[in-house]
XYZ file of C-alpha atoms in Angstrom:
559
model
C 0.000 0.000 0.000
C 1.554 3.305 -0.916
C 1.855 5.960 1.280
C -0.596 8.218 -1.024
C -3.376 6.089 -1.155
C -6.172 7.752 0.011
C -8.540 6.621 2.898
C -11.687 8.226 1.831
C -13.257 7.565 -1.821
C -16.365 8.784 -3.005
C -18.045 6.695 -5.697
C -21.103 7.824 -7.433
C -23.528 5.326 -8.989
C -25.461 6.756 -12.277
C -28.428 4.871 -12.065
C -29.684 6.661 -15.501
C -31.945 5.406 -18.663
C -30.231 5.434 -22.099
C -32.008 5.136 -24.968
C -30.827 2.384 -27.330
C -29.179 3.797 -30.265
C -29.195 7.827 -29.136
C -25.413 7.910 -28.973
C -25.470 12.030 -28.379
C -28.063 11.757 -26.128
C -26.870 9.199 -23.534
C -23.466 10.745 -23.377
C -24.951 13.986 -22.720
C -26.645 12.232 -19.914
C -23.664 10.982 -18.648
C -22.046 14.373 -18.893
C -24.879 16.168 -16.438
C -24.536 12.916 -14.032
C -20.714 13.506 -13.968
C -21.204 16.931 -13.621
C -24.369 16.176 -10.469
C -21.661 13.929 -9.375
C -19.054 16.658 -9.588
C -21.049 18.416 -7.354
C -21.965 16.152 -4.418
C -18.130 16.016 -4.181
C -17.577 12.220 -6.381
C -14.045 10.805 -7.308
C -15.323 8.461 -9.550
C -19.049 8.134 -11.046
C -19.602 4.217 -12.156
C -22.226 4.202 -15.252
C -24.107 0.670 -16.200
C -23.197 -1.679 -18.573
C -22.935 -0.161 -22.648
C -24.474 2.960 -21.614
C -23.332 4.957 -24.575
C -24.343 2.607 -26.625
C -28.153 1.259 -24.981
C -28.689 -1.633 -23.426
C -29.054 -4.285 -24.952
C -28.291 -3.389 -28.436
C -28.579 -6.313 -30.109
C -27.624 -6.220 -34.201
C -26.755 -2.952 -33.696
C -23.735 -3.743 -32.944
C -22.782 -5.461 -36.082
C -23.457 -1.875 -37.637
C -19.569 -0.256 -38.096
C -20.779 3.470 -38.509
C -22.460 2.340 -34.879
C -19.059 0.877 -32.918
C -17.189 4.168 -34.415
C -19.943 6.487 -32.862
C -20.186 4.679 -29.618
C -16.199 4.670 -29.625
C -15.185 8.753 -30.182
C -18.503 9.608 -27.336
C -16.186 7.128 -25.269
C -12.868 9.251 -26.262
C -14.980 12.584 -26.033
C -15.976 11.603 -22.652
C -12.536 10.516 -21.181
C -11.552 14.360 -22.331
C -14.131 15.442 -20.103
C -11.791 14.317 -17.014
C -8.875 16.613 -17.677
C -11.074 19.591 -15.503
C -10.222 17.461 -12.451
C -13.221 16.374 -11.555
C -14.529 12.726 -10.979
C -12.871 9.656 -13.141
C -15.422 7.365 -15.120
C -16.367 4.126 -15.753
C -18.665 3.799 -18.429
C -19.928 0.821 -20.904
C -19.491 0.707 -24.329
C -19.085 -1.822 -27.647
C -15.487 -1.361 -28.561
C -14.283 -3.491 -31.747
C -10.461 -4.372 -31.369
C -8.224 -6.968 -33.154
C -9.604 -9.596 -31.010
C -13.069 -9.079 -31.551
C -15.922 -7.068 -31.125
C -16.327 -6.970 -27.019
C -18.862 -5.600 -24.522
C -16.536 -3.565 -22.865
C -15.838 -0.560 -20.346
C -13.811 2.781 -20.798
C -11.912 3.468 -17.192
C -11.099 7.581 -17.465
C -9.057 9.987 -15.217
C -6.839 13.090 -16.318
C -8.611 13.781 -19.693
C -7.319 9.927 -21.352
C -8.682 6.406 -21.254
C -6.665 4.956 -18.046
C -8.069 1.454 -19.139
C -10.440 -0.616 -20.903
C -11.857 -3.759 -19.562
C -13.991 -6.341 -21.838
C -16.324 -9.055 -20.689
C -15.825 -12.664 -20.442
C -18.629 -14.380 -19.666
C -20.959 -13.774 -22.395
C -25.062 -14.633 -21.378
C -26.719 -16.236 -24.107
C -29.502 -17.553 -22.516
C -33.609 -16.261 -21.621
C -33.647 -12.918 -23.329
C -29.747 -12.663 -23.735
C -27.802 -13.718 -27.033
C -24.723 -11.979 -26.053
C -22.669 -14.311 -28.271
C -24.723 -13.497 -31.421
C -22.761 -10.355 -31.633
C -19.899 -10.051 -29.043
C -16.991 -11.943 -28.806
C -15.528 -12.335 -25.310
C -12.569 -10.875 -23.710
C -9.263 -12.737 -24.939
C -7.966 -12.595 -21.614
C -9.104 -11.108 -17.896
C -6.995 -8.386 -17.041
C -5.923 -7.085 -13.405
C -7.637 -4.373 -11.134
C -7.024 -0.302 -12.390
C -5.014 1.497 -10.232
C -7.040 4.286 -9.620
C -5.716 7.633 -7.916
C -4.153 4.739 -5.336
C -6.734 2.521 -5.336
C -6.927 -0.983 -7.024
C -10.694 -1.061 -8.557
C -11.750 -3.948 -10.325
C -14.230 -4.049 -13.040
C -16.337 -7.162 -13.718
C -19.199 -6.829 -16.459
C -22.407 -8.037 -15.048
C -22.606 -11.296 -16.535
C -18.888 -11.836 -14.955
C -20.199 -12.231 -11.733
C -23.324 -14.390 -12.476
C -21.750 -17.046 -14.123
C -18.930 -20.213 -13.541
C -15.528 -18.371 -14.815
C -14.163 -16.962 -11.988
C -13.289 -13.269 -12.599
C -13.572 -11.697 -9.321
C -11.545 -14.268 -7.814
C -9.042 -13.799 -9.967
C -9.180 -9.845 -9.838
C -9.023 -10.383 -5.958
C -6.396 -12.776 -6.264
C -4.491 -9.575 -8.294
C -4.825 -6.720 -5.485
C -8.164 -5.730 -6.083
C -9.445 -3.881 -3.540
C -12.785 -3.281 -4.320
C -15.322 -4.341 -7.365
C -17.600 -2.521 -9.064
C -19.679 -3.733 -11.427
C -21.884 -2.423 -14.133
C -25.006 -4.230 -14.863
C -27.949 -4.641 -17.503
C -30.098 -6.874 -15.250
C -33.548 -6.984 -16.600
C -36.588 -6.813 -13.845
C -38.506 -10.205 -13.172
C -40.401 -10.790 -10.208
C -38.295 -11.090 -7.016
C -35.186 -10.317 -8.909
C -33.503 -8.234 -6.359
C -33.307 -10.728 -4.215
C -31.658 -13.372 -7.026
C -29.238 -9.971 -7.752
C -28.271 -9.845 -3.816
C -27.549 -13.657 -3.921
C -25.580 -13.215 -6.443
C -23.308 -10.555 -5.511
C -23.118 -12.184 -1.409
C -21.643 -15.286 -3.016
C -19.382 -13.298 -4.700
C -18.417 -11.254 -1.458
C -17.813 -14.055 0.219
C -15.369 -15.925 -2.101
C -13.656 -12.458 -2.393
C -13.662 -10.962 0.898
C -13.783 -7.761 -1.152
C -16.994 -5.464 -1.132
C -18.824 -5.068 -4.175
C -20.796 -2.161 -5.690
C -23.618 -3.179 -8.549
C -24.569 -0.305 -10.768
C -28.079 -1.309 -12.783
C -29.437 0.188 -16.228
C -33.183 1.829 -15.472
C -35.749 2.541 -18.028
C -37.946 0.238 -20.482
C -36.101 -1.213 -23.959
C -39.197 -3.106 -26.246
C -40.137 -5.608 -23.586
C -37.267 -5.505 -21.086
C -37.405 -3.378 -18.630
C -34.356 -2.422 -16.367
C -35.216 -1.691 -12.571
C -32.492 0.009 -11.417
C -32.426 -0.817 -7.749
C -28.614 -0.485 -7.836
C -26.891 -1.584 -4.389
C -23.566 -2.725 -2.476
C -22.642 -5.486 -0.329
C -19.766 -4.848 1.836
C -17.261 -7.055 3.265
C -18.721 -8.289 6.298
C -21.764 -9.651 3.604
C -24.169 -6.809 4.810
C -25.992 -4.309 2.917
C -23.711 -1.247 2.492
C -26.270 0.820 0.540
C -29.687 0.544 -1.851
C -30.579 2.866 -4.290
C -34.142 3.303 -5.479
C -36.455 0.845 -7.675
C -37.567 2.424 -11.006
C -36.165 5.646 -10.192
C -33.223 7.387 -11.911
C -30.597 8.695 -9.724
C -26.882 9.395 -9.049
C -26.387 8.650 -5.488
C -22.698 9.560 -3.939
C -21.851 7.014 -1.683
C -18.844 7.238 0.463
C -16.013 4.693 1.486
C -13.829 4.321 4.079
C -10.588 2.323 4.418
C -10.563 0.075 7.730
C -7.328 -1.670 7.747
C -7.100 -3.712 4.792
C -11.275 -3.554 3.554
C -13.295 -0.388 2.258
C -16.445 -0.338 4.183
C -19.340 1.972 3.259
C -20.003 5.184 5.714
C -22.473 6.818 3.769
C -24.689 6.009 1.060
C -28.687 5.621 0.496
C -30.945 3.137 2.011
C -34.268 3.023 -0.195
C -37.051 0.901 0.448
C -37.845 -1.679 -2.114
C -41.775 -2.000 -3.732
C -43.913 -4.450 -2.439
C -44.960 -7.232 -5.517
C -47.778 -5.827 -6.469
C -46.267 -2.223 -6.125
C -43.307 -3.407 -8.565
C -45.057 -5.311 -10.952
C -47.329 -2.221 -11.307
C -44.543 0.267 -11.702
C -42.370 -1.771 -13.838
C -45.818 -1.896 -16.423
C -45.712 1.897 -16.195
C -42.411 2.637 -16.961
C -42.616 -0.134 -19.910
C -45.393 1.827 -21.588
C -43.966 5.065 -20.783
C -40.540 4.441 -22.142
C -42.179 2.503 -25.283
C -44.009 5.360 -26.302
C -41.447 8.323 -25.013
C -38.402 6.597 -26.991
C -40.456 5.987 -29.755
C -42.121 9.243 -30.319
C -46.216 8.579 -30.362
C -47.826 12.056 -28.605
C -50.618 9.999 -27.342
C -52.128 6.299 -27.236
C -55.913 5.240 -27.848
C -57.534 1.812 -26.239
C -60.690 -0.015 -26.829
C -62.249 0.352 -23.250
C -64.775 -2.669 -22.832
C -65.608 -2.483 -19.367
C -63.586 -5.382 -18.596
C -61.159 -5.653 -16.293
C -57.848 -6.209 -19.484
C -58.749 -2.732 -20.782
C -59.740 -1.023 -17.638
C -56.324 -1.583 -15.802
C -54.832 -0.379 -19.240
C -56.310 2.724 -19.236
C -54.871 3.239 -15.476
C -51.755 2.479 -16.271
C -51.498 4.661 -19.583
C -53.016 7.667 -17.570
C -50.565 7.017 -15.231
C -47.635 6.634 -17.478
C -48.526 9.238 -19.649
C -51.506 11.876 -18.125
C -55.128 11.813 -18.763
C -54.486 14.069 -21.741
C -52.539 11.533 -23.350
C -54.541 8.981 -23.675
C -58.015 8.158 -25.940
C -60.808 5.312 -24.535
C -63.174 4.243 -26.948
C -65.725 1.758 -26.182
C -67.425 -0.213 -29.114
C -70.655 -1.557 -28.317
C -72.760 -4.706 -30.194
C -76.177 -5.727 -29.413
C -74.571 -8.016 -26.896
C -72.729 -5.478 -24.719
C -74.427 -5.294 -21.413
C -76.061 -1.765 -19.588
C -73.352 -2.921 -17.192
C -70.487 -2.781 -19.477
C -71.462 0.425 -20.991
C -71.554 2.033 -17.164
C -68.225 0.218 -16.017
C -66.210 1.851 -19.004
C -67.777 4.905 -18.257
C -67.559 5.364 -15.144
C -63.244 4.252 -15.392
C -62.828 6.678 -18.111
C -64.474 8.941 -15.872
C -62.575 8.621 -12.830
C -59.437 8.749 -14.750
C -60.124 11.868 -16.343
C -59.150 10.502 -19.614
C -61.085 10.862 -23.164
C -64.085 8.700 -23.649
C -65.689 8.173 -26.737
C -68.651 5.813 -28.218
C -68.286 4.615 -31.474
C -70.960 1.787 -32.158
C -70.216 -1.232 -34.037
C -73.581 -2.871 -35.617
C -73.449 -1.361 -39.567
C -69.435 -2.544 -39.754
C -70.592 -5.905 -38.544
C -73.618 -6.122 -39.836
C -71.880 -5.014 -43.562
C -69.608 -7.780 -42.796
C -72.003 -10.288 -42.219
C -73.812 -9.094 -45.458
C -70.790 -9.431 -47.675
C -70.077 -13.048 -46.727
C -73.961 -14.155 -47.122
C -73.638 -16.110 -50.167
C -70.105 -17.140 -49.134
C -70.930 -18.788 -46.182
C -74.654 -19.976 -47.281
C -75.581 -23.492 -45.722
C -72.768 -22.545 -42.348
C -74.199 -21.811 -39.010
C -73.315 -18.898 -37.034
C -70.030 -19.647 -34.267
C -66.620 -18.309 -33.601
C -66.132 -16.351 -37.116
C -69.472 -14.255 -36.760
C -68.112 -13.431 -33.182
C -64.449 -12.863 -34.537
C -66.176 -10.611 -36.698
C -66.804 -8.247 -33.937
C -63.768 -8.151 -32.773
C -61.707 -7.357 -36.113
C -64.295 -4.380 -36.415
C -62.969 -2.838 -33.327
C -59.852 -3.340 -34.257
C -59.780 -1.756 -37.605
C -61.848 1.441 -36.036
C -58.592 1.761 -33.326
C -56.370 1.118 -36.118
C -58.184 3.849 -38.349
C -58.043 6.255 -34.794
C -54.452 5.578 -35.156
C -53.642 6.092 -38.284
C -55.574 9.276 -38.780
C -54.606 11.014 -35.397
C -51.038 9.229 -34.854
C -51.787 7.354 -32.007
C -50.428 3.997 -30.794
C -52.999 1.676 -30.306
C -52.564 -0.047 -26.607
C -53.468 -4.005 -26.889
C -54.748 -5.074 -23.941
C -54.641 -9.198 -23.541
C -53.381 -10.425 -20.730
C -51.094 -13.940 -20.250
C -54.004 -16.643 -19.448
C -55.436 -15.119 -22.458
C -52.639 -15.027 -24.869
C -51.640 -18.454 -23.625
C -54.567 -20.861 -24.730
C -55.385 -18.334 -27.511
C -58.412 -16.435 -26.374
C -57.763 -13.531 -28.215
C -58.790 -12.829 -31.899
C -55.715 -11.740 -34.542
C -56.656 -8.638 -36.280
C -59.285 -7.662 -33.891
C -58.500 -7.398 -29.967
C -54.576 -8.318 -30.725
C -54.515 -5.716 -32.573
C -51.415 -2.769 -31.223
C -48.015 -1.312 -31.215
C -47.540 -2.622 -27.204
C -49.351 -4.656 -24.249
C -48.295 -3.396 -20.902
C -49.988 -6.283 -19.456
C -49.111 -9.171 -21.884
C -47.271 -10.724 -19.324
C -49.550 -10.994 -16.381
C -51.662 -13.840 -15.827
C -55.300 -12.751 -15.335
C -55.268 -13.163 -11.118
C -52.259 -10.959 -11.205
C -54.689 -8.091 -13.608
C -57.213 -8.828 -10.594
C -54.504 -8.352 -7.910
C -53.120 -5.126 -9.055
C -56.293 -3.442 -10.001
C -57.211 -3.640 -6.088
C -53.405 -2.592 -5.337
C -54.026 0.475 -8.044
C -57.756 1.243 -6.296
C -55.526 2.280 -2.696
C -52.456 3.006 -4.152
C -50.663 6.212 -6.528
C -47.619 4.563 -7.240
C -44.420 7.571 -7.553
C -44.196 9.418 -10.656
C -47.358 8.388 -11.415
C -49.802 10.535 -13.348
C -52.977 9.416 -12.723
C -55.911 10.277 -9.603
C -56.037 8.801 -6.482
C -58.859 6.499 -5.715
C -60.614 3.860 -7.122
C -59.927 4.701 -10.407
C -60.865 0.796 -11.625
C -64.689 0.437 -10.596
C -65.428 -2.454 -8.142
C -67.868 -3.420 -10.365
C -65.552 -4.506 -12.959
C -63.217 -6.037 -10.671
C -66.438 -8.009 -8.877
C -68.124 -9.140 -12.227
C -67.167 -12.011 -14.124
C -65.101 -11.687 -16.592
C -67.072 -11.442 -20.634
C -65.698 -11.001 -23.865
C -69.637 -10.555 -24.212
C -69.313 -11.567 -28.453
C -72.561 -13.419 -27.624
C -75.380 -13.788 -25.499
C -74.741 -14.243 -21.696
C -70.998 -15.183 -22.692
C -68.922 -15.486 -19.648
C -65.005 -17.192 -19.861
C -65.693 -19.638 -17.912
C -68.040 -20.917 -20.584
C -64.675 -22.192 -22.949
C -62.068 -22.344 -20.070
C -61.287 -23.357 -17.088
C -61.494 -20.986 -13.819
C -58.825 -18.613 -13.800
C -57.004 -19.426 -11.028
C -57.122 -23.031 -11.835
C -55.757 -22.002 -15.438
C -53.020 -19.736 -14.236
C -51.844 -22.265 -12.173
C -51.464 -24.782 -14.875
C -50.035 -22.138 -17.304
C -47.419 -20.998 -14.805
C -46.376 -25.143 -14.522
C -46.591 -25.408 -17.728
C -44.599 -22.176 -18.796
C -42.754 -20.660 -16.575
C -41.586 -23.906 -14.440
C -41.864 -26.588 -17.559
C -43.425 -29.156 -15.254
C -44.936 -32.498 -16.898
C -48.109 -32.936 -17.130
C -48.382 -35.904 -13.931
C -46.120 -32.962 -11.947
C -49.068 -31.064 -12.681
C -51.699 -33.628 -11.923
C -50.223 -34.383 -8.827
C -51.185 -30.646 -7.516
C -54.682 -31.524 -7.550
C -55.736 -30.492 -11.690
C -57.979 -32.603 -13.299
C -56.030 -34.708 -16.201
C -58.304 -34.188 -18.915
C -57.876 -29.601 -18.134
C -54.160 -30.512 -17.872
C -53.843 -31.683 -21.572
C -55.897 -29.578 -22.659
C -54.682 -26.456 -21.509
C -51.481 -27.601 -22.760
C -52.695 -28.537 -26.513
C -54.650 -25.052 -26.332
C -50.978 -23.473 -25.616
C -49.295 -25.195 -28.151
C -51.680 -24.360 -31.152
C -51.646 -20.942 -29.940
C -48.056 -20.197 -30.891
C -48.568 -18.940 -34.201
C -50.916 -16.012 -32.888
C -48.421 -15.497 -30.321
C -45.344 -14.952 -33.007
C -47.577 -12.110 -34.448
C -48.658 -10.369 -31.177
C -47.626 -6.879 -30.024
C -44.358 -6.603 -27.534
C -45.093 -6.407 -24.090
C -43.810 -5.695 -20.901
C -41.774 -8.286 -18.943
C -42.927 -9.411 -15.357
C -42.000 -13.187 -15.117
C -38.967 -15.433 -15.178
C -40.563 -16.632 -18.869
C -42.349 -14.634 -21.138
C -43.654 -15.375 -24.731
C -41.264 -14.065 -27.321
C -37.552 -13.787 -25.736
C -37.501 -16.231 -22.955
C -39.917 -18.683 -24.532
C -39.146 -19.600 -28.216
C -41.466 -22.904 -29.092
C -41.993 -23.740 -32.493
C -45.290 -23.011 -34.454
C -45.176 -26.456 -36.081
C -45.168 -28.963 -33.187
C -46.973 -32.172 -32.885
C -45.604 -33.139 -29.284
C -47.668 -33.468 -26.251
C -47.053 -34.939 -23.231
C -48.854 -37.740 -22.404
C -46.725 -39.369 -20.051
């Protein structure tokens, strides 16, 4: 230890949301958190994983006019240190002889001090790291930092077999800070804390885990950044689905850095979470991708009614467009319930009926389907009406159409292509129907922060309380075609999120003959599924990047 090591070091954590692709705009968001860092008194502000470049950028990164604009922000940025303020760590795609890597840019002094790249490449669930990265050729020691021997594992380094921070340890690292793109799931703080105690203890060093915020297509990125020091306690926990840059300060104890100062936030409830991370999907999805304002069939069901909340509250009441679409089969009840949501939400309501569309419909195909009796494709018919009039909304006035299916649904196929599936996202599409119910009451006593939206019972209890009606037919209730919801979620969620056999499932107490069927109903349902809108993701599995079945597929499991 040299005599001009420091004992004090002040790390910020930019807990920030980039936008993929917006080179010039995420480094000047770095620049005003080095500069808020700057401020609170920082040495060193720690960015999360390819910041300047978006996280995760996917093909992108095959693009060379892309690397070469990621790579000079990187340069411009390290210039940025020669005023003497804090040092940087920041992530970036750099393309060197040995590949093209996910890598860091270490800065002090106005020049690059260091560049780390990352070894463990992910390239499973919704990561395919190795489609486009190549992995570091070799792990390279700690950076000596103003005295102080920092190393700099890449998210992914820490998670998985190849042991980086034991061999950074094992090379005089005194500390480890990590930048992250860590995805939200359920309960996926907790797996993150696992993660980095294991580490801590086969270390002895502390570590500090820096996490990407902000919604990218169906991922969304929590934040929740945090530290665990030496002694395998929480050293400091920075705010769920918040942006920030948080100075924490450490203090050298003998041989260890131990946290004095830093935040302690309190983490969201489940319901809470789930919620917010829905908001800031839809919020992000339309922000980043320009629409001024969103439209959504509102039924007076409980799909498009917890929709509506969630784009008021993403986006305000002026944002947003509810149009219901009644049939001769839409009840007084339903007609009230939408109502009376649009109403306490403040939002737009209008009524655009739907009997000459369907009725011209029905005329056209007379001769056509002479000799048929009336089912599923006169009901369809409906449907695919209200979707082209909230496609013609869009088109005409610009706004996104929000699709509002929910898991169970989307699972066994109960939704119509062209008609409700219809929309450019589905804040909801991956939350089974008991989780809708569950977070409608939350919604009814909570205003989640940054929210937009009222406070109150802005879903009515009627629509909560009533059962549940696509209502494309007389007396219709679900129920009628499948089994009770929490029965079905219960054998989706076995079925797709845990992958358990169908005697695993059995064996909780299902009935056989719902067991195989829900699964068959699942497995035909793939191709509507491949041509659904994205959608935020709450689970371990979602449809699309976690779970990639095949449309053609004759297997079923029959024991």
């Amino acid at each position: 230890m040299t005599k001009t090591a420091p004992d004090i070091l002040r790390i910020a954590v930019a807990q920030l949301n980039p936008t993929v692709g917006d080179v010039a705009g995420n480094l000047a968001k770095a620049r005003e958190a080095r500069a808020d860092a700057a401020r609170q008194g920082a040495d060193l502000v720690l960015y999360t994983e390819l910041f300047l470049a978006g996280y995760p950028p996917e093909d992108l990164v095959l693009k060379p006019s892309f690397l070469m604009a990621c790579e000079k922000a990187a340069q411009d940025f390290a210039k940025d240190t020669a005023d003497g303020g804090p040092g940087v760590i920041i992530g970036t795609p750099l393309k060197r002889k040995t590949g093209t890597h996910n890598s860091i840019v270490f800065a002090d002094g106005g020049k690059i001090i260091a560049e780390r790249y990352k070894l463990d490449l992910p390239n499973y669930g919704e990561f395919d790291e190795k489609r486009v990265f190549q992995a570091g050729p070799e792990l390279q020691g700690p950076v000596n930092f103003r005295g102080v021997r920092i190393g700099v594992p890449i998210c992914e380094d820490i998670w998985g077999d190849i042991a980086v921070c034991e061999t950074l340890a094992e090379s005089g690292a005194e500390i480890l800070l990590v930048p992250n793109g860590s995805p939200y799931y359920r309960a996926k703080i907790d797996v993150r804390h696992q993660v980095v105690i294991r580490q801590v203890i086969e270390t002895g060093l502390p570590m500090i885990y820096a996490n990407q915020l902000g919604g990218q297509d169906e991922l969304i990125f929590d934040g929740a950044s945090f530290a665990i020091g030496a002694d395998k306690t929480l050293a400091f926990q920075m705010s769920q689905f918040e942006d920030a840059v948080d100075v924490t300060t450490w203090k050298r104890k003998g041989e260890t850095w131990v946290c004095s100062e830093g935040p302690m936030s309190k983490i969201p409830e489940r319901e809470e979470a789930d919620y917010r991370a829905c908001m800031l999907g839809l919020r992000d999805y339309v922000n980043k991708n320009g629409f001024k304002n969103v439209v959504l069939g509102l039924s007076g069901g409980i799909d498009s009614a917890i929709c509506a909340a969630l784009a008021v509250d993403a986006l305000g009441e002026e944002r947003l467009r509810t149009v219901m679409m009644p049939y001769r089969y839409t009840s007084k009840d339903s007609l009230k319930d939408a109502e009376d949501c649009a109403r306490a939400l403040g939002c737009r309501y209008d009524i655009v009926p739907i009997s000459e569309p369907v009725e011209g419909f029905k005329h056209a195909l007379t001769q056509l389907f002479e000799g048929t009796q009336e089912g599923i494709t006169e009901e369809n018919l409906q449907s695919r009406a209200r979707g082209t009039i909230l496609m013609a909304i869009s088109n005409k006035f610009g706004s996104m159409v929000v699709t509002t299916g929910n898991k169970s649904e989307m699972s066994v196929g109960y939704a119509t292509l062209y008609g409700d599936m219809n929309g450019g996202f589905n804040p909801i599409k991956d939350l089974y129907k008991m989780q809708v119910y569950a977070l409608s009451r939350w919604r009814n006593s909570h205003v989640p922060p940054g929210a937009l939206g009222p406070s109150g019972e802005v879903i009515p209890k009627n629509i909560i309380d009533k059962a549940p009606s696509a209502e494309l037919r007389e007396n219709q209730t679900d129920q009628d075609s499948l089994p009770p919801y929490p029965a079905l979620d219960d054998i989706l969620e076995c079925l797709v999120e845990n992958e358990m056999s169908v005697d695993d499932i059995v064996a909780r107490g299902h009935d056989r003959a719902t067991v195989t069927r829900v699964e068959h109903l699942l497995y035909i349902a793939e191709y509507k599924r491949r041509q659904a809108a994205p959608g935020v993701k709450i689970t371990r599995k979602n449809f699309g990047r976690d779970r990639r079945y095949p449309i053609t597929n004759r297997f079923r499991d029959r024991g």
